[in-house]
Structure formats: structure tokens, C-alpha cells
Short mmCIF file of C-alpha atoms in Angstrom, two decimals:
data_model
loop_
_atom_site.label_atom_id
_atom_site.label_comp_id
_atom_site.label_asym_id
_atom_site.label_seq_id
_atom_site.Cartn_x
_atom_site.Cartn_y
_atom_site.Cartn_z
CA UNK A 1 123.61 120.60 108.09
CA UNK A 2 123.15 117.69 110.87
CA UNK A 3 122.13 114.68 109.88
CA UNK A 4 118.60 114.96 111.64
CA UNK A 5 117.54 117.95 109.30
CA UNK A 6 118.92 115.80 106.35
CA UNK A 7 116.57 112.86 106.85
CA UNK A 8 114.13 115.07 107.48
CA UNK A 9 114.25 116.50 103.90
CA UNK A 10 115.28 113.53 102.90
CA UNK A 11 111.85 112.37 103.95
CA UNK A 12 109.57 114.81 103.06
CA UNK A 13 110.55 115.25 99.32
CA UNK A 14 110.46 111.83 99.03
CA UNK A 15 106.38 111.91 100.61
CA UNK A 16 105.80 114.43 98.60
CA UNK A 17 108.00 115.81 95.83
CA UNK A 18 108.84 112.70 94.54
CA UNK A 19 105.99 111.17 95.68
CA UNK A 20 106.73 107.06 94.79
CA UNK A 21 103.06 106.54 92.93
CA UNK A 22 101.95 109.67 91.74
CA UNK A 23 105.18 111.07 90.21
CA UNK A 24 107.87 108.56 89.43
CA UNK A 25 104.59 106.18 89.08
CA UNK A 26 106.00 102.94 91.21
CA UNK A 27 103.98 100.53 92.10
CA UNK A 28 100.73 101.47 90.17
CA UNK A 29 99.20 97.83 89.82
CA UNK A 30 98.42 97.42 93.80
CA UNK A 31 97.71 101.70 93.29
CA UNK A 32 94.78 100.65 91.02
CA UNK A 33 94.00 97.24 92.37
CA UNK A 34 93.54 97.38 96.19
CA UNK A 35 92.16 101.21 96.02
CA UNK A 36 88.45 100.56 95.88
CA UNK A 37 88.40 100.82 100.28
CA UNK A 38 90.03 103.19 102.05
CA UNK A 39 90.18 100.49 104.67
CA UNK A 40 92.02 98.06 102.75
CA UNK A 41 93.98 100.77 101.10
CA UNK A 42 95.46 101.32 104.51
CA UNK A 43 96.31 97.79 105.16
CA UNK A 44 98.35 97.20 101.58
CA UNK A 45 100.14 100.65 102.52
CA UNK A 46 101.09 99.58 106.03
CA UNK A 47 102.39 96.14 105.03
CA UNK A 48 104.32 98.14 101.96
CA UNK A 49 105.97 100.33 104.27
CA UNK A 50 107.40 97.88 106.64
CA UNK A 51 108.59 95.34 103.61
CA UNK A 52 109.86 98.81 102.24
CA UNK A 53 111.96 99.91 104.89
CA UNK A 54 113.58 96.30 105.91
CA UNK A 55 113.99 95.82 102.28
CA UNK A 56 116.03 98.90 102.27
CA UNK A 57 117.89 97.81 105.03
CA UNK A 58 118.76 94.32 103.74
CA UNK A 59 119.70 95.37 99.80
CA UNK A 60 121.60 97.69 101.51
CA UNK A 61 123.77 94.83 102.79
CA UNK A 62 124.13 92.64 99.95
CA UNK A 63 124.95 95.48 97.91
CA UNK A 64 127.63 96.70 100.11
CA UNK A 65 129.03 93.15 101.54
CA UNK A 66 128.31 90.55 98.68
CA UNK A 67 127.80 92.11 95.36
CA UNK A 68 130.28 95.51 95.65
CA UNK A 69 133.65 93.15 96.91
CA UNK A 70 132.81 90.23 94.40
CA UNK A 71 132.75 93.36 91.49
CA UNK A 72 128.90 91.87 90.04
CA UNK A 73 126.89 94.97 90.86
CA UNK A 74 125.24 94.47 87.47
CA UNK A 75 123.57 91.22 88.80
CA UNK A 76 121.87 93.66 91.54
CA UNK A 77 118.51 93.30 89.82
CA UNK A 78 118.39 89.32 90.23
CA UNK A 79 119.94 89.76 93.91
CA UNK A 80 117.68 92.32 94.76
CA UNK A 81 114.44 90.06 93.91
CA UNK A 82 115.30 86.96 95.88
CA UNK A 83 116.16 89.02 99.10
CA UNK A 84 112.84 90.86 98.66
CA UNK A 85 110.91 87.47 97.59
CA UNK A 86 112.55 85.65 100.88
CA UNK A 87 111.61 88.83 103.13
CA UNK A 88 108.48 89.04 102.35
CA UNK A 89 108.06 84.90 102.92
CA UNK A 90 109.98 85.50 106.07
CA UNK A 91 108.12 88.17 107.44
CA UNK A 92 104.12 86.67 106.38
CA UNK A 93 105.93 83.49 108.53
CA UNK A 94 107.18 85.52 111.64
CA UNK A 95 103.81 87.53 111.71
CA UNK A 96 101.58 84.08 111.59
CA UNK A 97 103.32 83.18 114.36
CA UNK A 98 103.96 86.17 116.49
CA UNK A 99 100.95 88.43 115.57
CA UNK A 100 98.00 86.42 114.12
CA UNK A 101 95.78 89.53 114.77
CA UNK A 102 98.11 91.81 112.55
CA UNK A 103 98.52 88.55 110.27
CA UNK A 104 94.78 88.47 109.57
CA UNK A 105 94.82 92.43 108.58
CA UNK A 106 98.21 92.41 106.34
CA UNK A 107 98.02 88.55 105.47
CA UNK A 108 96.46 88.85 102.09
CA UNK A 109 98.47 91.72 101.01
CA UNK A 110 101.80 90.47 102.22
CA UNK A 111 102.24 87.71 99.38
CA UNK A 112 101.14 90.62 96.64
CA UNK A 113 104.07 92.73 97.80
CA UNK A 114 106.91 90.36 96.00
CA UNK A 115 106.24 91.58 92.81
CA UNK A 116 105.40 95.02 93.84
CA UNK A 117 107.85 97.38 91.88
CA UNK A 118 107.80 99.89 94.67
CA UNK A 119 109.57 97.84 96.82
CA UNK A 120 112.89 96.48 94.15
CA UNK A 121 112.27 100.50 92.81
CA UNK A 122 113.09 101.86 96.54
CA UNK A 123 116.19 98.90 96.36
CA UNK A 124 117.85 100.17 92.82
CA UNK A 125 116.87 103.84 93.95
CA UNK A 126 119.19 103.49 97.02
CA UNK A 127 122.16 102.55 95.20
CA UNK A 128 121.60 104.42 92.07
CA UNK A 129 121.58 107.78 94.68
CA UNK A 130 124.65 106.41 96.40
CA UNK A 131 122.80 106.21 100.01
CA UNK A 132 124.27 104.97 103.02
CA UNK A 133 122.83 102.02 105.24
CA UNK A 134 120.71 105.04 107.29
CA UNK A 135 119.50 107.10 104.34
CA UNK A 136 118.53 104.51 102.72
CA UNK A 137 116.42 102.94 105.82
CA UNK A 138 114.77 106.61 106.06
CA UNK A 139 114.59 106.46 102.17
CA UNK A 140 112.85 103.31 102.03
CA UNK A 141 110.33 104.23 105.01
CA UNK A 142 109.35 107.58 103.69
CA UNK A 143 108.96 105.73 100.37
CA UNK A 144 106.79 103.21 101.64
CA UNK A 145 104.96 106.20 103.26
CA UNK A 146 104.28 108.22 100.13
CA UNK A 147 102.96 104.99 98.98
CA UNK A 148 100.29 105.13 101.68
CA UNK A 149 99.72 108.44 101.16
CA UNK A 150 98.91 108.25 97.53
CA UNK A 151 96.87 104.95 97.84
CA UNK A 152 94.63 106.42 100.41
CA UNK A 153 93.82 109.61 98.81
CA UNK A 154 93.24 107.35 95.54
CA UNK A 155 90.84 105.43 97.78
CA UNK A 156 88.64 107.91 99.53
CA UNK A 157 87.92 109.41 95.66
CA UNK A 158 87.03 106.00 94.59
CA UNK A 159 85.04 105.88 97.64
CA UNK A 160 82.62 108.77 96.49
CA UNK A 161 82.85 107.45 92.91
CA UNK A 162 81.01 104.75 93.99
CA UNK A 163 77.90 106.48 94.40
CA UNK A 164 78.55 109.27 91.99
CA UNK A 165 76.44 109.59 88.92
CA UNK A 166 79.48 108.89 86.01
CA UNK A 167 78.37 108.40 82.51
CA UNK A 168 78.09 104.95 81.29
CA UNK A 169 81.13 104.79 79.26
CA UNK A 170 83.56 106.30 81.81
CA UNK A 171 81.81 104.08 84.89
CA UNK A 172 84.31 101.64 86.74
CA UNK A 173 87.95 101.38 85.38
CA UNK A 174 88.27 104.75 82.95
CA UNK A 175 87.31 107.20 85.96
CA UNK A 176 89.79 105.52 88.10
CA UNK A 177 92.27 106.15 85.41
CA UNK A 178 91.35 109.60 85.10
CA UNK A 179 91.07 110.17 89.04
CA UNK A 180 94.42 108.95 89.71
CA UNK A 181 95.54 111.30 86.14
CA UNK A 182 94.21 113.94 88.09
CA UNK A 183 95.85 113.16 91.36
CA UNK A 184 99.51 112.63 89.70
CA UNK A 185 98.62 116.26 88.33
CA UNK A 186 98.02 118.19 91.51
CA UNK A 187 101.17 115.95 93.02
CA UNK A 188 103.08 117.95 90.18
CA UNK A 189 102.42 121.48 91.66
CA UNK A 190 104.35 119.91 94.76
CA UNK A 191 107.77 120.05 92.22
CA UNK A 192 108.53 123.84 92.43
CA UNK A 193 109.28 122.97 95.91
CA UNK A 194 113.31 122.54 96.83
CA UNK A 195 114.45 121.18 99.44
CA UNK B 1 135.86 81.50 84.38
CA UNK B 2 134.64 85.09 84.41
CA UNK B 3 131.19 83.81 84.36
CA UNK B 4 131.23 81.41 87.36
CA UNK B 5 131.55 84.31 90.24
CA UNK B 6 128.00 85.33 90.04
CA UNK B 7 127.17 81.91 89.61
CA UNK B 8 128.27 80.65 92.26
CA UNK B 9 127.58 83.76 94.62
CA UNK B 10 124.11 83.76 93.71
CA UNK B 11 123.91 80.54 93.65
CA UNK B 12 124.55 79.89 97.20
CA UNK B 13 122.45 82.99 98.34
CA UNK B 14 119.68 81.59 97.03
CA UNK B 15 120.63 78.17 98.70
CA UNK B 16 121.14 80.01 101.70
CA UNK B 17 117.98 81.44 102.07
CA UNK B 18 116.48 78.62 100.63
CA UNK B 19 117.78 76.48 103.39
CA UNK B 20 116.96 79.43 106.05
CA UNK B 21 112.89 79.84 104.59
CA UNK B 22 112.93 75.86 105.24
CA UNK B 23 114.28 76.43 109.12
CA UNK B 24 111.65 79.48 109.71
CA UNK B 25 108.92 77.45 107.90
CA UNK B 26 109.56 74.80 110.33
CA UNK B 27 110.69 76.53 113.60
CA UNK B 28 107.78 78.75 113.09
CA UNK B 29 105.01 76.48 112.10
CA UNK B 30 101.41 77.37 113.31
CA UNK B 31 99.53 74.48 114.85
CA UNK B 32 96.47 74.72 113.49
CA UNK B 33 93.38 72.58 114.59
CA UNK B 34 92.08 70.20 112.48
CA UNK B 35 88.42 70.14 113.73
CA UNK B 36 88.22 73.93 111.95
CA UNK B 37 88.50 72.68 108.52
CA UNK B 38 85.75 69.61 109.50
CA UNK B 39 83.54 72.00 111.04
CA UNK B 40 84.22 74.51 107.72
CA UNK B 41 82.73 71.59 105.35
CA UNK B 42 79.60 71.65 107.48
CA UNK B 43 78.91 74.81 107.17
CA UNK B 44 76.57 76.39 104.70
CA UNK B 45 79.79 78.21 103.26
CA UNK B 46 77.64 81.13 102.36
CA UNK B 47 79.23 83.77 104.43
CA UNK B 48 76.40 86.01 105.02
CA UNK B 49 77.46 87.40 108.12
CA UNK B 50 74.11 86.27 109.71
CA UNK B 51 75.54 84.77 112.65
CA UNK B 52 77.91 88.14 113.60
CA UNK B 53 80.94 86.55 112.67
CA UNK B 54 83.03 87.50 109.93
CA UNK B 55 82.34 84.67 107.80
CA UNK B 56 81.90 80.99 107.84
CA UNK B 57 85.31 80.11 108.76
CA UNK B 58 85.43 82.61 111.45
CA UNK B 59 82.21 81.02 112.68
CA UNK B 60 83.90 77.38 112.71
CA UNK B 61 86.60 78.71 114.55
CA UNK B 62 84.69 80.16 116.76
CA UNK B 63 82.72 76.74 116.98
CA UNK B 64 85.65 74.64 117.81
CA UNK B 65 86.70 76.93 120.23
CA UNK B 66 83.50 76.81 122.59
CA UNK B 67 82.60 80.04 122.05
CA UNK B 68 79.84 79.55 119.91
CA UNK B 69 76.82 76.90 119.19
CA UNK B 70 76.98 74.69 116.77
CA UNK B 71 73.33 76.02 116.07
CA UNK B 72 74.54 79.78 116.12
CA UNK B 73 74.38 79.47 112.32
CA UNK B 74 70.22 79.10 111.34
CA UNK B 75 71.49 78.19 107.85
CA UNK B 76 73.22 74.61 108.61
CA UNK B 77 71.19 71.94 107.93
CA UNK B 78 69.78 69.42 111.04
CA UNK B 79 72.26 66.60 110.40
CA UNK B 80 75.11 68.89 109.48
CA UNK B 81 74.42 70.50 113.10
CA UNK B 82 74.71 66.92 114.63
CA UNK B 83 77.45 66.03 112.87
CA UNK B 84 79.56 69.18 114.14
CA UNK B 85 78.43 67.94 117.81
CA UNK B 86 79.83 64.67 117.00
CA UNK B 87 83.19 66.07 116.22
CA UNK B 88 83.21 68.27 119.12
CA UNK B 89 81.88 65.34 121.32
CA UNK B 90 79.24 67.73 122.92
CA UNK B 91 75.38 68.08 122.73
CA UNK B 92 73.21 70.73 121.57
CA UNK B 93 69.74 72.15 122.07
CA UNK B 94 67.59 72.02 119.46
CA UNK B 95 67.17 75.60 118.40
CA UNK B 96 63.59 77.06 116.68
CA UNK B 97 63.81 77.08 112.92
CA UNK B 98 62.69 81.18 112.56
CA UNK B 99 62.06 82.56 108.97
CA UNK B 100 61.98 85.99 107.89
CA UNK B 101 58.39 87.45 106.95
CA UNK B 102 57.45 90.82 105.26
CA UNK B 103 54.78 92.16 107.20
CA UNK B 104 53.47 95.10 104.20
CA UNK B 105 50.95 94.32 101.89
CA UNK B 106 50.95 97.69 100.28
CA UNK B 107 51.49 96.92 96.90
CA UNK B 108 52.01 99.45 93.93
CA UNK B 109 48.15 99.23 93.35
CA UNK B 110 47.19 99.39 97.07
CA UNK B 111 49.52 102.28 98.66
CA UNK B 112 49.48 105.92 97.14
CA UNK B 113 52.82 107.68 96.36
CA UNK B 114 54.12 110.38 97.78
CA UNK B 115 55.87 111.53 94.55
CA UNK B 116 57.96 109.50 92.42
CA UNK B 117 61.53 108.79 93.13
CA UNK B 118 64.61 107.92 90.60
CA UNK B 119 66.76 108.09 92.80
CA UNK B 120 69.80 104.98 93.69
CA UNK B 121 67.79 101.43 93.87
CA UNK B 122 68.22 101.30 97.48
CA UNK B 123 66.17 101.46 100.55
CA UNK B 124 68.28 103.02 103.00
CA UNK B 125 68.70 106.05 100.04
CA UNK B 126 64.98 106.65 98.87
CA UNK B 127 64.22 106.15 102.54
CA UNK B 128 66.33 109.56 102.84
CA UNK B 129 63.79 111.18 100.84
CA UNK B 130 60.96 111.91 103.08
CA UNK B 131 60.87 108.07 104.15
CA UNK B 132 60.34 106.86 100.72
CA UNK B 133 57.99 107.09 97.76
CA UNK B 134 55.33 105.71 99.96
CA UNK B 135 52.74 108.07 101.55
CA UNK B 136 52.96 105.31 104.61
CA UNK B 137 56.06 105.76 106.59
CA UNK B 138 55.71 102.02 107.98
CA UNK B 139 55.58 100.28 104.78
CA UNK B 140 58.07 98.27 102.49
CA UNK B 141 59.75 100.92 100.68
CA UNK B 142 60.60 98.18 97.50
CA UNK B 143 64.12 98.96 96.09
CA UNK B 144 65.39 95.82 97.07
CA UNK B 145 68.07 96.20 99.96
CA UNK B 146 66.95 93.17 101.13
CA UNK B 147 67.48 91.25 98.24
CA UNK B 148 71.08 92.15 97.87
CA UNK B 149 71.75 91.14 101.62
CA UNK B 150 70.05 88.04 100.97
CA UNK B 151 73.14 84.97 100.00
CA UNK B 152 70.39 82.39 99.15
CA UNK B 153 68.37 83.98 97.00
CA UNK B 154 64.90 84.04 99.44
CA UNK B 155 63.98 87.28 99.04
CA UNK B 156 62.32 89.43 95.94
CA UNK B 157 60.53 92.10 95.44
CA UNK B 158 57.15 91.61 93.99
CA UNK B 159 55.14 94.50 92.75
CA UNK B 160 56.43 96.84 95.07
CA UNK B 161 56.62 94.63 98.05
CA UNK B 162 59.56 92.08 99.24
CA UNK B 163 58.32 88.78 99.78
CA UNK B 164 60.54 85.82 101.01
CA UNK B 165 60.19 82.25 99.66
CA UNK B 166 60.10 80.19 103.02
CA UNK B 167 61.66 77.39 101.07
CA UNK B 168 64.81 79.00 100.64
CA UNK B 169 64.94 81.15 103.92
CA UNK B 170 67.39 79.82 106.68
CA UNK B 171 66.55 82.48 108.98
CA UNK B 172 70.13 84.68 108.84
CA UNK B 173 68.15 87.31 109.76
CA UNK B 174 70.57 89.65 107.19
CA UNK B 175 67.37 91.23 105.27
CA UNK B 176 65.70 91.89 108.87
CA UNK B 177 69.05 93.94 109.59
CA UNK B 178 69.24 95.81 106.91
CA UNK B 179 65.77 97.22 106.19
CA UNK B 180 65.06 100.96 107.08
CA UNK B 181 61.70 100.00 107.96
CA UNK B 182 62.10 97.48 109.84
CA UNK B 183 59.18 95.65 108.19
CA UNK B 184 60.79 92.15 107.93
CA UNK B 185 60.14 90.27 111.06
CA UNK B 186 61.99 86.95 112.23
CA UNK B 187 58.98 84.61 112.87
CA UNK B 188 59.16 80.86 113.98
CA UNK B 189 59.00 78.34 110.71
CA UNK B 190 55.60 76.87 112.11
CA UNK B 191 53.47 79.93 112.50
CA UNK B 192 51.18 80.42 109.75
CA UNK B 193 49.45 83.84 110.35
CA UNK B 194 50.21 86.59 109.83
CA UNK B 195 48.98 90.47 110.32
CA UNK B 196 50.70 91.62 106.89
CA UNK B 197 51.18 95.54 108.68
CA UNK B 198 53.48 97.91 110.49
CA UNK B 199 50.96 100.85 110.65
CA UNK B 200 50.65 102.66 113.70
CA UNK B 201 48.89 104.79 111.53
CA UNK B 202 45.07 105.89 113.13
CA UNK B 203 42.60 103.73 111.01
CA UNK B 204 41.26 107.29 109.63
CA UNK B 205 44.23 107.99 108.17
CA UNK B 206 45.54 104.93 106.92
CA UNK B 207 42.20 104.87 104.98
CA UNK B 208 43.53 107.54 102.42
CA UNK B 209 47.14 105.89 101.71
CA UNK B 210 46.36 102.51 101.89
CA UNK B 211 43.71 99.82 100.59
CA UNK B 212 45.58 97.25 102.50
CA UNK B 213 46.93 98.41 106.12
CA UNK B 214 45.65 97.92 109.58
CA UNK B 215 42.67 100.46 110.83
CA UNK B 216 43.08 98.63 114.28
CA UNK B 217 39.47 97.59 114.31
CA UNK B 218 39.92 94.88 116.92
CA UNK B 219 37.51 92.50 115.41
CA UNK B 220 40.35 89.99 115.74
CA UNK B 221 40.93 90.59 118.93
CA UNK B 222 37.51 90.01 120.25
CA UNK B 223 37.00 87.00 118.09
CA UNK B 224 40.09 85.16 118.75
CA UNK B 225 39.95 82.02 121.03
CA UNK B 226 43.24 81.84 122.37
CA UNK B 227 43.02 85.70 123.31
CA UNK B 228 46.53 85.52 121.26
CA UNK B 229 46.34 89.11 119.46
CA UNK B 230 46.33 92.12 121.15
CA UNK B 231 45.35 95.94 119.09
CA UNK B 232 47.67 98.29 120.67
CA UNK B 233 48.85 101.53 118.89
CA UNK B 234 46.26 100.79 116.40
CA UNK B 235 48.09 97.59 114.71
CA UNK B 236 47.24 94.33 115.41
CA UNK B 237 50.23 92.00 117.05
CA UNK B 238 49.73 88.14 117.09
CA UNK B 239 51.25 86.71 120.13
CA UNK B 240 52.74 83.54 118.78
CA UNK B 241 53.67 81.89 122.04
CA UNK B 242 49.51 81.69 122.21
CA UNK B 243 48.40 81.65 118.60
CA UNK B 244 46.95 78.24 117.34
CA UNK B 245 46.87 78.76 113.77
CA UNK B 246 43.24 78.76 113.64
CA UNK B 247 42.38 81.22 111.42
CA UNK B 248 39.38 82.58 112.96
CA UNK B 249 41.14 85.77 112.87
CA UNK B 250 41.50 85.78 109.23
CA UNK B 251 38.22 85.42 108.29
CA UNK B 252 36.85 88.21 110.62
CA UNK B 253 39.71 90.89 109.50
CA UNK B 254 37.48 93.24 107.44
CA UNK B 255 40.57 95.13 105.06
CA UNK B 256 42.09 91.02 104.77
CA UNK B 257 45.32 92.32 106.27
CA UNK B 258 45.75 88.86 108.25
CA UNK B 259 46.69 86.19 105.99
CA UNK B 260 47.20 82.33 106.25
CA UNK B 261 49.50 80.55 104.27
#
């Protein structure tokens, strides 16, 4: 099998099979916090994918150049959370500068992402599956893409809930819970699917 | 002497990019002008979106750049506004203070209902509904859009009708926006009559919805001095450019639709 075909696969069971939020249930706090818009849904998702996939990228290289010769792999999970807590700095900094326009859509989200488990999840994922540098840049894009893709369906519900007539006691916070219950559920059919 | 490896990797990582942040933070510092934040204390702080910016810190931006007037915002106070021209060392026009008026006085009691609605408390939804609960289609519909637009608390609806307290109005014009009806007018501060109705409705048939609406008589069009209000499409319009306050017009209007304040 070439290696196109592979990242394919690689990508789409990640999107959807294994779907980051709705079945190994990563990185549910900005899932139920920033869901209420569809439009600012979108911009958390965006700004997760790209801290995603360049976190990939640069646990990927600690793991392989700093932690793997030195024999501390068990310190990963300390590593792994300062390179992700200077990217994300790094990258709000860069934008400000470069990008204000893009800076004033992501900016608030950006500083939210350090403590986002998705993004340290997608780190420990890559070396727990034994990925190389590329895999684990597709893995960590795709991830941050099934992100999106969970968030914004989440959203658009929440949307309609809005104006939906929900008993008192379920109004606000329970029907979310039970929306995104639902969601994770259909997500589940997507599991008798092998890639 | 097992221990100290990861130590002392991890310890200079995080010195590393400690000492790397500090380089960005400084090689990539955004200049940022200080006459925004001045300009921002001005400000009413509100951010009602009146002015068609995204907020009151957009607006000072905006401000210091040169592409807006310090008087685009109807909410900042006189001295405030002169203040902000002092920083930017430029001069401004004096602008019209405008405040927003209701022009209904179809109360519960004086308009007939269609049928009655339970519906969301929201104009733009009942007004889905056959144009409201109202048999008048030009009329305040009362659920209160308005007065959850409204950031300084001017607005509330008062038996069926929304009625703005002039003290608190700045003129954002946010309520005018948002109703259905468009019964909310923007009038200048210093006019003080009014023809409280929107109905092009023929006097006839205005008769059976509502005690209170416009039959387009023209009594106060004869009678007034300054020839300053004008019947067309059977609803009296006061030309306020012309009118002198005088309230001939008031006392003449047989259904006491104009009012004086």
C-alpha cells in the first residue's frame, strides 16, 4: 500500500472512526464551552487544528531527538506541555504581528488551547502508536479536524436549541449534555467501519 | 545522579524556550497607539453597536485613525467629545442630539386584537404571525425587542406600547434598527410634537381597530401656521425642519393622536 492511500486512511478513521471528541472524548471542556455559535465554533476548531498539527510536528522532535537518546521518555508528559504551552505563546505572537485580521478571529481562543487535552492527547497518541514525523503531522491535522467536525455539528444543534421549547428542568446545560450524548452515539455506528 | 538527567534536560528546555518566548516577545512586539486606550476611556463603554462598529474599542480605533468622528458615537457625552478632539488635535462639528420616539399610541385598551398570541416574547417572531396580535399592521407590536437592544436602559414597554425615557436615550438608534415595524423614529432632542401614528390605514378603517390612530383628517394641516405638517397617505407627518413647537396642532387633532411633551 503507498504511503498516499495510508494517510488517507490514516485520516479518515481518525475524522471519523475515532473521532477525537465524540469517541475517545478529548477535549470536551472547549466541546461544551465555545459550542453555543456555530460561528465561533469554527474559529476554536480552526485555531485547534493548526496548534494540533505543529504540535504534532514539534513533540515529534523532542521525542525522537531529546527525550528517546537521553533514555527519559517517561518525563514525555511534562516535555510535552511546555512545547505545547510555548507554541501556542509563539504562534498568538507571530499571528499579532503577521496577521492581525486572523489574530482578531483566533485571538481569544488561542490562549484557551494550552490546556486543551486534545492537543497533549494527539502528542502522547503519536508516540503511544509508534508514528513517524509524517504520520504523525497527518495524525495531528486530521485530529484537529475531527475536532472541528464534532464542535460544529455540536453547535448548529445548540443553535436550534436555542429557540426550541425544552422543559424547564432540562433548559441550558442538561440538553447540551444530552445533545452531545446523542451525538457521541450516532459517532458509534461509524465503528463497524475498518479501514 | 540518576535523577539529575531529566533535570537538567528539562531544565534547560524550558530555559531555552524561555529565553526564545523573550526574543519573539520582543522582536515581534506590536506598536500599538496610545491615543486608542485615551480615546477608549471617553467612550460610553457600552458597546451597543449603535455607531456600526463592532464595539467601543473598535470605534476608538477607528477614531484615532481618521476614519471616523469623534461625534460618530450619539452616546458620548459633550465634553468627553471635546476632549477626544483635544487628543487628536482636530475640531469637530457639533452634531444634533436625536432621540428615539415611539410613534403608536395603541395601547392594550385602545387597539383590538387580532387573536391572542403565546408565542416567543419577541417582535420580529409574533410579527411572523400575521404581523402581530394587533389588528393594525403599523402599530407597536409590544414584546419588547426594543428593550433588549437597548444598553442604557431607555426603553420599556408600557401597557402594550414601548415608550423611551428621553433622559436616558443617547440616540444609538439600536431600538429604531431592530423593530419590525419600524415605529420608532430618530427625532431631534428639541422637537416636542409629536403625531403618535404609523397608520396608513384609511380613517374608515382605522376607526374599527383603533381608538387612538390617525383618520388623516387634516385639521392640522389647515390650522398649522408654519404650514409644517403635511396629510399624505392618510397619516399626518410633521416636518421638523419647519415645526415651531406651537402646539396649535395639538389642540385641533380631534382622536388626540398629536401630543406635546
Amino acid at each position: 500500500m503507498s504511503l498516499f492511500i495510508e494517510l488517507v486512511l490514516l485520516s479518515l478513521s481518525t475524522i471519523l472512526v475515532n473521532n477525537f471528541v465524540l469517541v475517545k472524548f478529548l477535549g470536551i471542556c472547549p466541546f461544551l464551552g465555545v459550542s453555543k455559535k456555530v460561528s465561533t465554533a469554527l474559529g476554536m476548531s480552526l485555531a485547534v487544528t493548526f496548534v494540533m498539527t505543529v504540535a504534532s510536528a514539534c513533540t515529534y522532535l523532542v521525542q525522537a531527538f531529546l527525550l528517546e537518546p537521553f533514555g527519559i521518555e517517561y518525563m514525555q508528559t511534562v516535555a510535552f506541555i511546555l512545547v505545547i504551552a510555548v507554541l501556542v505563546q509563539f504562534v498568538e505572537m507571530v499571528i499579532q504581528k503577521f496577521s492581525p485580521a486572523l489574530y482578531n478571529a483566533l485571538g481569544i481562543y488561542l490562549p484557551l488551547i494550552t490546556t486543551n487535552c486534545a492537543v497533549l492527547g494527539v502528542a502522547l497518541l503519536n508516540v503511544q502508536e509508534g508514528y513517524d514525523f509524517i504520520h504523525s503531522v497527518v495524525f495531528g491535522f486530521s485530529g484537529g479536524l475531527s475536532f472541528m467536525l464534532g464542535i460544529v455539528l455540536f453547535a448548529g444543534v445548540r443553535e436550534r436549541l436555542e429557540t426550541a421549547d425544552i422543559p424547564k428542568a432540562l433548559q441550558g446545560f442538561p440538553i447540551a449534555l444530552i445533545t452531545a450524548g446523542l451525538i457521541a452515539m450516532a459517532f458509534l455506528g461509524f465503528s463497524g467501519m475498518k479501514f | 545522579m540518576q535523577i539529575l538527567i531529566p533535570v537538567i534536560i528539562l531544565g534547560v528546555l524550558g530555559l531555552v524556550f524561555g529565553a526564545l518566548l523573550g526574543v519573539a516577545a520582543k522582536a515581534l512586539k506590536v506598536e500599538k497607539d496610545e491615543r486608542i486606550e485615551e480615546v477608549l476611556e471617553l467612550l460610553p463603554g457600552a458597546n451597543c453597536g449603535g455607531c456600526g462598529y463592532a464595539g467601543c474599542s473598535a470605534l476608538a480605533e477607528a477614531i484615532v485613525k481618521g476614519e471616523a468622528e469623534p461625534t460618530k458615537c450619539p452616546g458620548t457625552k459633550k465634553e468627553n467629545v471635546d476632549k477626544i478632539a483635544d487628543i487628536l488635535g482636530i475640531v469637530v462639528q457639533e452634531k444634533e442630539k436625536m432621540v428615539a420616539k415611539v410613534l403608536c399610541s395603541g395601547t392594550c385598551d385602545k387597539a383590538a386584537a387580532k387573536y391572542e398570541y403565546e408565542g416567543i416574547t419577541d417582535c420580529v417572531a409574533a410579527q411572523r404571525f400575521g404581523g402581530g396580535e394587533k389588528s393594525c399592521s403599523f402599530g407597536c407590536t409590544g414584546y419588547g425587542s426594543c428593550v433588549s437592544v437597548c444598553r442604557f436602559d431607555a426603553i420599556h414597554i408600557e401597557n402594550g406600547v414601548a415608550v423611551v425615557d428621553d433622559e436616558k436615550c443617547v440616540g444609538c438608534g439600536m431600538c429604531a434598527a431592530i423593530c419590525p415595524k419600524s415605529v420608532i423614529d430618530m427625532i431631534p432632542a428639541k422637537q416636542r410634537v409629536f403625531v403618535l401614528c404609523k397608520s396608513k390605514d384609511k380613517g374608515a378603517v382605522l376607526k374599527d381597530i383603533c381608538s387612538a390612530g390617525c383618520i388623516g383628517c387634516k385639521l392640522c394641516e389647515k390650522n398649522c401656521p408654519n404650514s409644517a405638517i403635511c396629510v399624505t397617505d392618510n397619516l399626518a407627518a410633521i416636518d421638523y425642519s419647519k415645526c415651531s413647537n406651537c402646539g396649535i396642532c395639538v389642540e385641533k387633532c380631534p382622536k388626540k393622536v398629536i401630543s406635546i411633551r
